[in-house]
XYZ file of C-alpha atoms in Angstrom:
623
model
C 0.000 0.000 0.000
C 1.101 3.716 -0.762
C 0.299 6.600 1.669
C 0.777 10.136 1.143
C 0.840 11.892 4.590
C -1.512 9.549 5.801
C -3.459 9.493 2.656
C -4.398 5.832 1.330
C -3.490 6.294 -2.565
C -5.627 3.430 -4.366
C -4.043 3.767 -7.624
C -0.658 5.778 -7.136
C 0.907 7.331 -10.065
C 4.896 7.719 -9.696
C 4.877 11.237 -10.512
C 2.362 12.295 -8.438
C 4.899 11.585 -5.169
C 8.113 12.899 -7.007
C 6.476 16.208 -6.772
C 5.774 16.077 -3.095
C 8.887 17.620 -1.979
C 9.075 14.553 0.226
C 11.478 14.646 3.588
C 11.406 10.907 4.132
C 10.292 7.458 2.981
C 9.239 5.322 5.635
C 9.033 1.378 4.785
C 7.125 -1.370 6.267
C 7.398 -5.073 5.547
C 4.681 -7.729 6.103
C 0.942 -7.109 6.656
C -0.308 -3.311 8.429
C -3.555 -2.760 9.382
C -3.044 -2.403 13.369
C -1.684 1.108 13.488
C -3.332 3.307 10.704
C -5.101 3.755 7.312
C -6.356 0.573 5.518
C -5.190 -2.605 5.589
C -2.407 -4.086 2.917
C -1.540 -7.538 2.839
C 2.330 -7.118 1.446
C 3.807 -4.142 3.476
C 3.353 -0.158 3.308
C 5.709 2.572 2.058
C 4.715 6.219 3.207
C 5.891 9.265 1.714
C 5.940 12.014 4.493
C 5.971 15.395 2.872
C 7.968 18.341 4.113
C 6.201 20.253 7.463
C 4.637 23.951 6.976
C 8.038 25.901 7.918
C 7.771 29.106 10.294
C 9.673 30.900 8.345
C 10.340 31.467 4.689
C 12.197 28.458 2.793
C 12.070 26.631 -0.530
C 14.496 24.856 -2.906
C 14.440 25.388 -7.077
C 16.215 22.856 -9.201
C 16.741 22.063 -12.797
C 17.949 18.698 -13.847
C 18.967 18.043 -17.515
C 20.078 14.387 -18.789
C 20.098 11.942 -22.005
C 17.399 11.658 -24.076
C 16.803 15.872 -23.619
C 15.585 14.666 -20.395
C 14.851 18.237 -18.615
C 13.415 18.293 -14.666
C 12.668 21.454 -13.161
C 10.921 21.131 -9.535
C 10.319 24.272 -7.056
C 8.996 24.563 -3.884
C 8.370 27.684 -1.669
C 6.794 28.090 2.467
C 6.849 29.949 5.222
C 4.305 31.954 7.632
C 1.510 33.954 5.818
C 0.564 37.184 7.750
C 3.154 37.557 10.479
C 4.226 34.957 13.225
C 1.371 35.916 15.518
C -1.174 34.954 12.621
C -0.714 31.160 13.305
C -1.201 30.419 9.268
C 2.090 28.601 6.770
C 1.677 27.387 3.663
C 3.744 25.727 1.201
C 3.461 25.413 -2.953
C 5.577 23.163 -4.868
C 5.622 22.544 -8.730
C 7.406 19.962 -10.948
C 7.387 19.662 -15.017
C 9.352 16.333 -16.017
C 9.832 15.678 -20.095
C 11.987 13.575 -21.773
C 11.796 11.953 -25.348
C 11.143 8.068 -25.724
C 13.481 4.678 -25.189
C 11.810 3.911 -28.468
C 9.913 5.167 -31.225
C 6.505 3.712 -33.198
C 8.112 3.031 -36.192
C 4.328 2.257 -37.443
C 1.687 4.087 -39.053
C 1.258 6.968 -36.755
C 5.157 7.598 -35.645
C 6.389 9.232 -32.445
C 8.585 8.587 -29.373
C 7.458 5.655 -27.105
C 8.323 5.534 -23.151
C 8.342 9.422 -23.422
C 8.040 11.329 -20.246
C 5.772 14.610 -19.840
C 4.875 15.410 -16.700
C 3.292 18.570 -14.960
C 2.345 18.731 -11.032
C 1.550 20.963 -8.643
C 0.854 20.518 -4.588
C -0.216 23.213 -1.738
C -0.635 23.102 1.340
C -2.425 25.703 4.464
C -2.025 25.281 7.744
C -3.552 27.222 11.024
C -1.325 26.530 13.828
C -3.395 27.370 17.567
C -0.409 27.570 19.943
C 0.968 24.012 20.203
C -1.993 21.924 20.769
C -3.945 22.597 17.577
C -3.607 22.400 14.000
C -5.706 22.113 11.062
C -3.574 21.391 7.891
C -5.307 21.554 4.331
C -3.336 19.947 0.962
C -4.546 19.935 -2.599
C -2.561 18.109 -5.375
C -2.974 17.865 -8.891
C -1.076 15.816 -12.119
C -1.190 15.790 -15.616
C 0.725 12.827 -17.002
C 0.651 12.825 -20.667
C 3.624 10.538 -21.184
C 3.186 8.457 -24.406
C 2.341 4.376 -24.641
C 4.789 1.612 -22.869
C 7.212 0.476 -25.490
C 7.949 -3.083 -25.892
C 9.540 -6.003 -27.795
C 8.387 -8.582 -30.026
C 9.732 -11.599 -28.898
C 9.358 -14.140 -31.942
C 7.361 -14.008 -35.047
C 3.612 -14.106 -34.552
C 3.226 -17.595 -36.368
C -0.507 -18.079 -35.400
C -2.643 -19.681 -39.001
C -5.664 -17.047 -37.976
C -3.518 -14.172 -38.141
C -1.341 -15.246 -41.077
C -4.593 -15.877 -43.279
C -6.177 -12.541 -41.757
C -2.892 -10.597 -41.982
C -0.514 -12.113 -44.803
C 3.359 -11.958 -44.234
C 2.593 -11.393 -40.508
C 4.954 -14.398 -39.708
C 7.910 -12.781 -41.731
C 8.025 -9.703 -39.421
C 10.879 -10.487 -36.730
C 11.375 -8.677 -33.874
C 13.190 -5.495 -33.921
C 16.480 -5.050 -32.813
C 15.742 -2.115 -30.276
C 14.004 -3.007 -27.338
C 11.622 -0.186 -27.246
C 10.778 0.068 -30.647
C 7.249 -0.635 -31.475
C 5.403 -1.042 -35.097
C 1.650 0.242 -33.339
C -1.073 0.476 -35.694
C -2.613 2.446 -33.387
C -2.320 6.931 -32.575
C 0.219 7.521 -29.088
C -2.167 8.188 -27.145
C -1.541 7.897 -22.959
C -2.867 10.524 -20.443
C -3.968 10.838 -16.647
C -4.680 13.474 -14.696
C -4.953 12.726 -10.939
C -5.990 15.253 -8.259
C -6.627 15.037 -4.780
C -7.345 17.457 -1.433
C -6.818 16.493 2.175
C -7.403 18.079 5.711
C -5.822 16.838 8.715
C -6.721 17.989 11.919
C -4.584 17.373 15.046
C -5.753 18.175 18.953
C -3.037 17.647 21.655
C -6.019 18.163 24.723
C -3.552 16.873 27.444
C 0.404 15.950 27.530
C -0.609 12.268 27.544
C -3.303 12.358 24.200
C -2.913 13.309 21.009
C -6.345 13.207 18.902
C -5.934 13.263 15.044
C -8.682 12.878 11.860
C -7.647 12.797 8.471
C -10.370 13.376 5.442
C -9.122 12.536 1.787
C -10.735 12.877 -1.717
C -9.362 11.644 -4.431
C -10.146 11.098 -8.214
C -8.050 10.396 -11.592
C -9.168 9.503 -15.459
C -7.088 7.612 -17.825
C -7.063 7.302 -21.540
C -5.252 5.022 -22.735
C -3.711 2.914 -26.045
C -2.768 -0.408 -25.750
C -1.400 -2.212 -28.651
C -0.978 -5.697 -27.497
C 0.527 -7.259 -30.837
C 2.607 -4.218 -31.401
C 2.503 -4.713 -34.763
C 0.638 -2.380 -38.157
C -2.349 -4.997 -37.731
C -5.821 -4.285 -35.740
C -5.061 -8.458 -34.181
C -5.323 -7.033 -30.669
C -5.936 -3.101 -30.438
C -7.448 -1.798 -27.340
C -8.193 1.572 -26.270
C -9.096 2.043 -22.350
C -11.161 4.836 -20.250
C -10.305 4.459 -16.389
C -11.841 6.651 -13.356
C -11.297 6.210 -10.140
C -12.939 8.051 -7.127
C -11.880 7.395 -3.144
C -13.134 8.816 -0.090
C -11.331 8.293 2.920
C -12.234 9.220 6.978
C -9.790 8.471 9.848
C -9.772 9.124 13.836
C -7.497 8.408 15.917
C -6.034 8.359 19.459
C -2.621 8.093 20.542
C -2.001 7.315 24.141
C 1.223 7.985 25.624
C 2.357 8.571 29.563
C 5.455 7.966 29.422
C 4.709 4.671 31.502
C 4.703 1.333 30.563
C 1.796 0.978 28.356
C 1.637 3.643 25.360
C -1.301 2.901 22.447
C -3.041 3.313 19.334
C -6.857 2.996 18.859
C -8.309 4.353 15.277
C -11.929 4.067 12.811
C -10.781 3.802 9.459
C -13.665 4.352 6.521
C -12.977 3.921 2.853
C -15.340 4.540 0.005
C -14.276 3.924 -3.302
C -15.090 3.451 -7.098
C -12.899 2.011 -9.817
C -13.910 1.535 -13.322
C -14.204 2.283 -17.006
C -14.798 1.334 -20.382
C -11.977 -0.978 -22.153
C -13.214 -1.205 -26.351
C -11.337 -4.133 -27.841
C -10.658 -5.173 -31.335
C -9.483 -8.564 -32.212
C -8.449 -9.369 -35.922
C -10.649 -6.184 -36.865
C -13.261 -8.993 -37.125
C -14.558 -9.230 -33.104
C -15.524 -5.872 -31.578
C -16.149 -5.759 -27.439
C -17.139 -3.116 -25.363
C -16.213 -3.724 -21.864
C -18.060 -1.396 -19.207
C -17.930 -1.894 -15.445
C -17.262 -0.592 -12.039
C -16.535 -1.554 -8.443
C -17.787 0.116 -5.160
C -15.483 -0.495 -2.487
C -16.823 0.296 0.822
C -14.720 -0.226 4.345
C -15.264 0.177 7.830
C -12.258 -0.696 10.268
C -11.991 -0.160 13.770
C -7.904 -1.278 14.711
C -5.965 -0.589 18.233
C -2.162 -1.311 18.557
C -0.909 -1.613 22.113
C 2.968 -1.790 23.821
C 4.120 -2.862 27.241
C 7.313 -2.763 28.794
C 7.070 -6.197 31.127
C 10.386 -5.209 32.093
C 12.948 -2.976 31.396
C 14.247 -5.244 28.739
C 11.118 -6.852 27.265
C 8.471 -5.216 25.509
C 5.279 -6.699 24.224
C 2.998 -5.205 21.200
C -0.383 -6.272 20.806
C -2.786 -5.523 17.571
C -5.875 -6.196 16.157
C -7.912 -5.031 13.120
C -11.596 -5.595 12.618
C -12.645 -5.362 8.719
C -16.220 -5.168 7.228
C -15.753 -4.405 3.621
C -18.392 -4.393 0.776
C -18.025 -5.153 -2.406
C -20.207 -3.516 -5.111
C -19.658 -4.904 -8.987
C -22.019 -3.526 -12.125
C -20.954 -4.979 -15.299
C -21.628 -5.073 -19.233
C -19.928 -6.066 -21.497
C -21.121 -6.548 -24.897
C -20.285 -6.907 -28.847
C -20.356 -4.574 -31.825
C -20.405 -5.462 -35.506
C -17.643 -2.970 -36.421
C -14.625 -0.583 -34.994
C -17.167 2.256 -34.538
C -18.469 0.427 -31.710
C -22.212 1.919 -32.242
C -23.934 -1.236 -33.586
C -24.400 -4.036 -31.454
C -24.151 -7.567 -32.452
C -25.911 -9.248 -30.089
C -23.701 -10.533 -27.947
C -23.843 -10.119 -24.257
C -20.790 -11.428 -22.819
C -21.537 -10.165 -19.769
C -24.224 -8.145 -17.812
C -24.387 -8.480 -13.497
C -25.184 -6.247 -11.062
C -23.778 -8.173 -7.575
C -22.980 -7.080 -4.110
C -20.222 -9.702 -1.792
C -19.352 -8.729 1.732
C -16.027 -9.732 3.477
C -14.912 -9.752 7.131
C -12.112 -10.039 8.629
C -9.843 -10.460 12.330
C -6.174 -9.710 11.518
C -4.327 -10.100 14.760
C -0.515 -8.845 15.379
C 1.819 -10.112 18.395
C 5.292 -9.165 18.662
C 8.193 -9.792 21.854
C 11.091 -7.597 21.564
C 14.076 -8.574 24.252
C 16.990 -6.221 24.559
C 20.098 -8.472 25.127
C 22.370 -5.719 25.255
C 22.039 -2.585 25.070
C 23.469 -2.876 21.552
C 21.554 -5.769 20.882
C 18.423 -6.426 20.179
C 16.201 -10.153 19.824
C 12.458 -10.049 18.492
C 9.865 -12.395 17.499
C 6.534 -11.432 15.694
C 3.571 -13.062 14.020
C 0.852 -11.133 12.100
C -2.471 -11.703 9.775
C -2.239 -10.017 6.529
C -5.467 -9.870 4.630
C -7.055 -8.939 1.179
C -10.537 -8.568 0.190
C -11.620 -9.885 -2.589
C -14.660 -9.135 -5.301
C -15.497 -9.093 -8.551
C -13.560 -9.082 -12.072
C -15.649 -6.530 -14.526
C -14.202 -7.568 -17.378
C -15.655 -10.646 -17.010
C -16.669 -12.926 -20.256
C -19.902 -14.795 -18.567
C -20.655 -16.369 -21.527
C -17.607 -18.264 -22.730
C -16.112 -18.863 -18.804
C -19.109 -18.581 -16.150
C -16.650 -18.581 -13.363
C -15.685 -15.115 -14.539
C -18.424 -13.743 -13.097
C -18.493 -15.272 -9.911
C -16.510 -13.368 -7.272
C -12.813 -14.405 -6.161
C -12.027 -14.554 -2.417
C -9.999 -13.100 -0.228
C -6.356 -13.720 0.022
C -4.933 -13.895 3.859
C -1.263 -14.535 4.714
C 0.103 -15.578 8.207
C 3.656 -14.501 8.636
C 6.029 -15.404 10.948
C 9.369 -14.003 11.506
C 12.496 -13.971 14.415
C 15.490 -11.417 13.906
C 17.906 -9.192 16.066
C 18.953 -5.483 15.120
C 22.161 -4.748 16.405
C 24.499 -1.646 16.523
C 28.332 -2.832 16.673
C 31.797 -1.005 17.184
C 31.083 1.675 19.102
C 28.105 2.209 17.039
C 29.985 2.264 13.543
C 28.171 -0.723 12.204
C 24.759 -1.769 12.123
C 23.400 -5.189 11.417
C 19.938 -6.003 10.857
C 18.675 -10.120 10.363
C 15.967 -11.915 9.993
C 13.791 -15.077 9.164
C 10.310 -15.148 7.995
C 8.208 -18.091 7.147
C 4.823 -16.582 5.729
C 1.458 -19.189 4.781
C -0.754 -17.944 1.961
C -4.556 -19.100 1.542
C -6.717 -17.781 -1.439
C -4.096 -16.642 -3.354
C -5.249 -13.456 -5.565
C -3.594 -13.262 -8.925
C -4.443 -11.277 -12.516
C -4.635 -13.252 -15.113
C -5.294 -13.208 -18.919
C -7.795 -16.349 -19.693
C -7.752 -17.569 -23.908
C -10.702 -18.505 -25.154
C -12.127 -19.434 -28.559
C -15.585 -17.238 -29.251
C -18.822 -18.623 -31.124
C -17.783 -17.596 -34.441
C -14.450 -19.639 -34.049
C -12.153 -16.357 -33.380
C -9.420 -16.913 -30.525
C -9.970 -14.143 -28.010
C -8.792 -13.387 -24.079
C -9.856 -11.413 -21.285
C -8.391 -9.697 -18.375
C -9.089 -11.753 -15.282
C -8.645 -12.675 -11.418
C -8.278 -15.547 -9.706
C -7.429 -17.394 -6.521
C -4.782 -20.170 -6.816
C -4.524 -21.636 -3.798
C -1.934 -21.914 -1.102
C 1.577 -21.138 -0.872
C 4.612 -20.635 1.419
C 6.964 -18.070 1.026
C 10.631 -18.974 3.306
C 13.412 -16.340 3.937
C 16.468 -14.686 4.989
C 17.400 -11.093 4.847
C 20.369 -9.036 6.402
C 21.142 -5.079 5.906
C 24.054 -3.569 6.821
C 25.777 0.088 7.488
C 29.522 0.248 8.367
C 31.296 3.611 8.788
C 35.213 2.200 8.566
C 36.416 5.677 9.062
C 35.017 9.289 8.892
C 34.776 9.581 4.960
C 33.905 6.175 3.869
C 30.324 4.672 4.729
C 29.150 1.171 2.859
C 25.674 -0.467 2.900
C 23.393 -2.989 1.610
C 21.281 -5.705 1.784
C 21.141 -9.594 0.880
C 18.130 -11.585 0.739
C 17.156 -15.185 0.026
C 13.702 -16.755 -0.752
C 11.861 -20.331 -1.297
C 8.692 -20.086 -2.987
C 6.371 -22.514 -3.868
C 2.960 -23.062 -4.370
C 1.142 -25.890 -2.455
C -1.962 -26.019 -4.030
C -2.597 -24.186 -7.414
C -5.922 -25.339 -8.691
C -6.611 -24.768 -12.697
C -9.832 -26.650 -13.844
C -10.057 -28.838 -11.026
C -5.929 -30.108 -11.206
C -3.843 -29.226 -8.675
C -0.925 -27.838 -11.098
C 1.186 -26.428 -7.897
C 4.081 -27.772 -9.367
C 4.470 -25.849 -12.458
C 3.776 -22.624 -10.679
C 6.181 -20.377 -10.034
C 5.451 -17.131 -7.428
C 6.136 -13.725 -9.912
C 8.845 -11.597 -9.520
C 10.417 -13.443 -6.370
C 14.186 -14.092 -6.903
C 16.127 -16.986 -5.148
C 18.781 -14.306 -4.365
C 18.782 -10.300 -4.264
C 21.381 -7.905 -2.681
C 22.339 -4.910 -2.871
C 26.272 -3.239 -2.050
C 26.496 0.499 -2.028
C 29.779 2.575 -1.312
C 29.652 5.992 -0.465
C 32.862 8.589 0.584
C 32.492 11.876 1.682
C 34.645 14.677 2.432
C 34.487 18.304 3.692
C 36.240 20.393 1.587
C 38.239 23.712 2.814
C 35.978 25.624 1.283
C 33.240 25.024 3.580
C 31.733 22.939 1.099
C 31.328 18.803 1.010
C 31.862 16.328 -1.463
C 29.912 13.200 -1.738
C 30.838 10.017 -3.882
C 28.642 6.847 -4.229
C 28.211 3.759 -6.130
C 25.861 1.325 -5.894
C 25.694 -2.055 -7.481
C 21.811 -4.470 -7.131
C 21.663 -8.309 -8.360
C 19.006 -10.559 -8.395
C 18.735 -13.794 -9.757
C 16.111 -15.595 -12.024
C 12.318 -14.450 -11.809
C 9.246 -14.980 -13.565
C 7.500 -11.956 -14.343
C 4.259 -13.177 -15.316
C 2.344 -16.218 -14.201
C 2.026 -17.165 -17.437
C 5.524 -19.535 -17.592
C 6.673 -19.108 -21.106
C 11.330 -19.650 -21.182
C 10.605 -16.375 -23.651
C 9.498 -13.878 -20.898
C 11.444 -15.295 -18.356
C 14.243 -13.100 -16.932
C 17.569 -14.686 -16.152
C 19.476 -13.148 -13.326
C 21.261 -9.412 -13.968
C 22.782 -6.692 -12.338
C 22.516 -2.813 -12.428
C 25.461 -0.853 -11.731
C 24.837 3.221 -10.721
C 26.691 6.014 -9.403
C 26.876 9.141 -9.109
C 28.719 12.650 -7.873
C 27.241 15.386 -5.448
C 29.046 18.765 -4.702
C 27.653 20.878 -2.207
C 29.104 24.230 -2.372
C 27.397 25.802 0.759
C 24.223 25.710 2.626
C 22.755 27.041 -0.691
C 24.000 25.573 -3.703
C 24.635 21.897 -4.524
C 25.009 20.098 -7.992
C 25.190 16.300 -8.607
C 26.147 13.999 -11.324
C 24.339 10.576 -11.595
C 24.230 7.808 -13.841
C 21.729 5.174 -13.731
C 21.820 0.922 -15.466
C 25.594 2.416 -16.564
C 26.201 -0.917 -17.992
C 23.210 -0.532 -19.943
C 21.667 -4.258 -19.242
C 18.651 -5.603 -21.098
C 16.635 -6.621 -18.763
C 12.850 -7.063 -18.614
C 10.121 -6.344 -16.064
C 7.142 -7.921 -17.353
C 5.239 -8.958 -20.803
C 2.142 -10.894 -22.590
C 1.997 -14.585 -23.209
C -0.625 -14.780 -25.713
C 0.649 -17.091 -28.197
C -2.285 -19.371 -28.183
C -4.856 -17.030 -28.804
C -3.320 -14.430 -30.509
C 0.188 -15.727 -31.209
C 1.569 -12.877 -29.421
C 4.571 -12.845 -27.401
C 6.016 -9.949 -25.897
C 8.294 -8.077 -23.484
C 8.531 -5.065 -22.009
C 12.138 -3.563 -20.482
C 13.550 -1.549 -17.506
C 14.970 1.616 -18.389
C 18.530 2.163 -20.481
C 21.503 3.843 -19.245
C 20.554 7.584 -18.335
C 22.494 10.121 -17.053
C 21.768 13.634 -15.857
C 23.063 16.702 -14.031
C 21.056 18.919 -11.318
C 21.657 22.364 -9.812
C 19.744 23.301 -7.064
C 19.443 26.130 -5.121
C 18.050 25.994 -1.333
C 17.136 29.075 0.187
């Protein structure tokens, strides 16, 4: 789950948080629910954004790189009618462009995995004294970066597509990665905005009162050009809105005693949909049309308890009624115009599902030393589940039944430790996590009533699992200047039950994107320079080894193991200025993050890349 100063972001778009002018990135691992927002089954990360400064402060940079990539970010706050009127605000700004990776070298032209971003954020706050605050944040986000580009992987060799489409077979794949042949116009927008108040009441020394009101709401329009290829074998062109509504209390309890707490009502209301208009062989037209009302109530309480001075115990528990609203309809036209119907209703429901749910979290934490310490936790991660919208009723029923929930009890022993004199710290641990109801999206092939192969989006529980690790992160300072870091991880992941059409397939499953072995080493010296200014010098290198990226197993889409190597310069010349030099994937590796296995439908086969080398230089000026 992503969070935004407390804000529960459904749908997060990268660029909306590189605007923020964030001050820190908090991560959590495993499942939250106990101690604010909503509950997420796989860990949060929270982007805290810079306080409401008393006095007058701001930053402007400009950050130019490779592909004409040009940055420029500002931000400006301070008090607003004198320091006895109680009121700050703060305004920051961001326009990101660059040109494509790639470029459509098909009928409509143009750069692909483009970048052209505009954002803007304020914020108001009215400060009574120390005890009272009401804080106010608007945000808003034009993204009108153009379509993903991708790779072929092999010749589309499918008979339907060869008769439909002659010479299709003799197109290989091209030799860029990111070069597409798209029949279809570049067309990829989203504009996102959102407005927040927060409201915090400090009635005694011991309480602390807080509620936090969000709206948000974003539309996409989108191209998606699954063949990649001049040919209409499987166009689609996407409409997405999404609307959320979120309430919070809560009350912090704190004494300085032995027993310090959380208790918190969480509501969430919520609507996802839109209108996905497909076009298979430009001889099957579908007009997919649904949405999903989400609607939560939570009521969570997190407890801690020093039993002695060297053992602490922390106690949660979150209470989840959740309701799950689907309206679908899906049907067929005769033609791309997609104004005459055929006929065909592939689907039409209107269905409501309700899920509950008891997520518990128990954790001992035993200071050894007072260097040194020992903890054991265990917690209930849980996801609801609901209904798929683009649902095909007619040629799979199941589709339009709902999925369930997915739960996950995890388990996990570790120490965190803080060695000579402090100069090295050493964190380990050991998890052992159970899934049930495993959620996972899905694209199900299917052959239509006139003979056509076709898929659909879908979702799906496959079973059980277990998910086994290991992870250790380190910091050493060897002397003054030098500082390294890093992290190494191992996992075991398998699948115990994976039902498809009533076989248990759990042994040709593989969990996505989870690689036997990841680390990370990163290097850093720094230096004050006579001038009064510093020098910083860093390097980091990441591995991981062999992952799937897509439950669909195909050796093509497969990723062997890789490595990215980056580094980069900073120079700060005073409490002012600074400028830095980075580079990013410097050995350039070809490496992919996902793709589409739909060779037996469609014969399509497909990947899609991380980004090149980049490099770029940024001046900045903090005032």
């Amino acid at each position: 789950g992503i969070y935004l100063d407390d804000v529960y972001i459904a749908r997060p778009q990268g660029a909306l948080l590189d605007v923020f002018d964030v001050e820190r990135i908090e991560v959590l691992r495993g499942p939250q629910g106990t101690l604010f927002g909503k509950n997420t089954i796989g860990g949060a990360v929270k982007y805290i954004s810079r306080g409401l400064p008393q006095e007058t402060s701001g930053f402007a940079s400009v950050t130019i790189g490779n592909y004409n990539q040009v940055d420029v970010k500002a931000a400006l706050g301070g008090e607003i009618g004198g320091k006895d009127s109680g009121l700050r605000g703060r305004v920051a700004v961001a326009n990101l462009t660059r040109d494509g990776f790639g470029e459509n070298l098909g009928t409509y032209g143009g750069d692909v995995s483009d970048k052209d971003i505009t954002a803007v954020r304020a914020q108001l706050g009215a400060f009574s004294h120390e005890d009272f605050d009401v804080q106010f944040a608007l945000d808003w986000m034009k993204d009108d970066s153009g379509m993903r580009g991708g790779k072929l992987l092999a010749p589309n060799t499918n008979a339907l597509v060869n008769i439909l489409f002659p010479g299709t077979s003799a197109i290989a794949p091209l030799d860029d990665r990111y070069d597409i042949r798209s029949g279809m116009r570049n067309e990829n927008s989203t504009e996102m905005k959102g407005g927040s108040v927060t409201v915090n009441w400090r009635p005694s020394d011991n309480w602390v009162l807080k509620y936090v009101a969000a709206l948000r709401e974003s539309d996409t329009v989108t191209a998606i050009d699954f063949d990649m290829l001049p040919a209409k074998i499987a166009d689609v062109r996407a409409y997405y809105s999404d609307r959320q509504v979120s309430n919070e209390f809560q009350v912090n309890y704190d004494a300085g005693g032995r027993a310090r707490g959380v208790t918190g009502l969480y509501f969430f209301n919520g609507d996802a949909g839109g209108q996905v208009l497909n076009n298979f062989y430009n001889l099957s037209f579908g007009d997919t049309q649904g949405t999903v009302n989400t609607k939560s109530a939570a009521l969570y309480t997190d407890w801690t308890f020093d039993l002695s001075d060297r053992l602490k115990l922390d106690a949660g528990l979150r209470y989840t009624d959740e309701d799950k609203h689907a309206i679908a309809y899906n049907i067929g036209y005769t033609d791309a115009t997609f104004t005459r119907p055929n006929g065909v209703v592939a689907a039409n429901f209107n269905k409501t599902i309700n899920f509950k749910n008891l997520s518990p979290r128990v954790s001992l934490d035993y200071q050894i030393t007072p260097d040194i310490m020992a903890y054991a936790l265990f917690s209930r991660g849980f996801k609801s589940g609901g209904y798929n919208v683009r649902a095909n009723t007619t040629a799979v029923p199941r589709s339009g039944e709902p999925f369930d929930d997915e739960s996950v009890d995890s388990f996990e022993v570790g120490s965190k430790m803080a060695l000579l004199d402090s100069r090295m710290f050493l964190n380990l641990s050991a998890f052992h996590n159970k899934y049930k109801d495993i959620q996972l999206s899905v694209f199900t092939q299917f052959i239509d009533a006139a003979g056509n192969p076709q898929f659909f989006g879908d979702f799906t529980n496959a079973g059980r699992g277990t998910v086994n690790g290991v992870e250790a992160e380190y910091q050493w300072l060897p002397t003054d200047n030098w500082l390294i870091s890093g992290n190494l991880a191992w996992l075991d992941t398998k699948y115990d039950e994976y039902i498809d059409r009533g076989v248990n397939i759990a042994d040709q499953m593989r969990f996505t994107n989870a690689p036997d072995f990841s680390g990370a080493l990163n290097v850093e010296w720094r230096n004050d320079l006579s001038n009064g200014g510093n020098l910083a010098v860093r390097g980091t290198y990441s591995y991981q080894s062999e992952v799937w990226p897509t439950t669909d197993l195909h050796p093509g889409i497969r990723q062997d193991g890789y490595g990215l190597l980056s580094a980069g310069v900073t120079y700060r010349h005073n409490d002012n200025w600074s400028f830095a030099l980075q580079g990013t994937n410097l050995t350039d590796e070809e490496y992919r993050t996902t793709g589409y296995n739909l060779v037996a439908a469609l014969g399509v086969l497909s990947g899609f890349y991380g980004p090149p080398r980049q490099y770029m230089l940024t001046a900045r000026y903090d005032f």
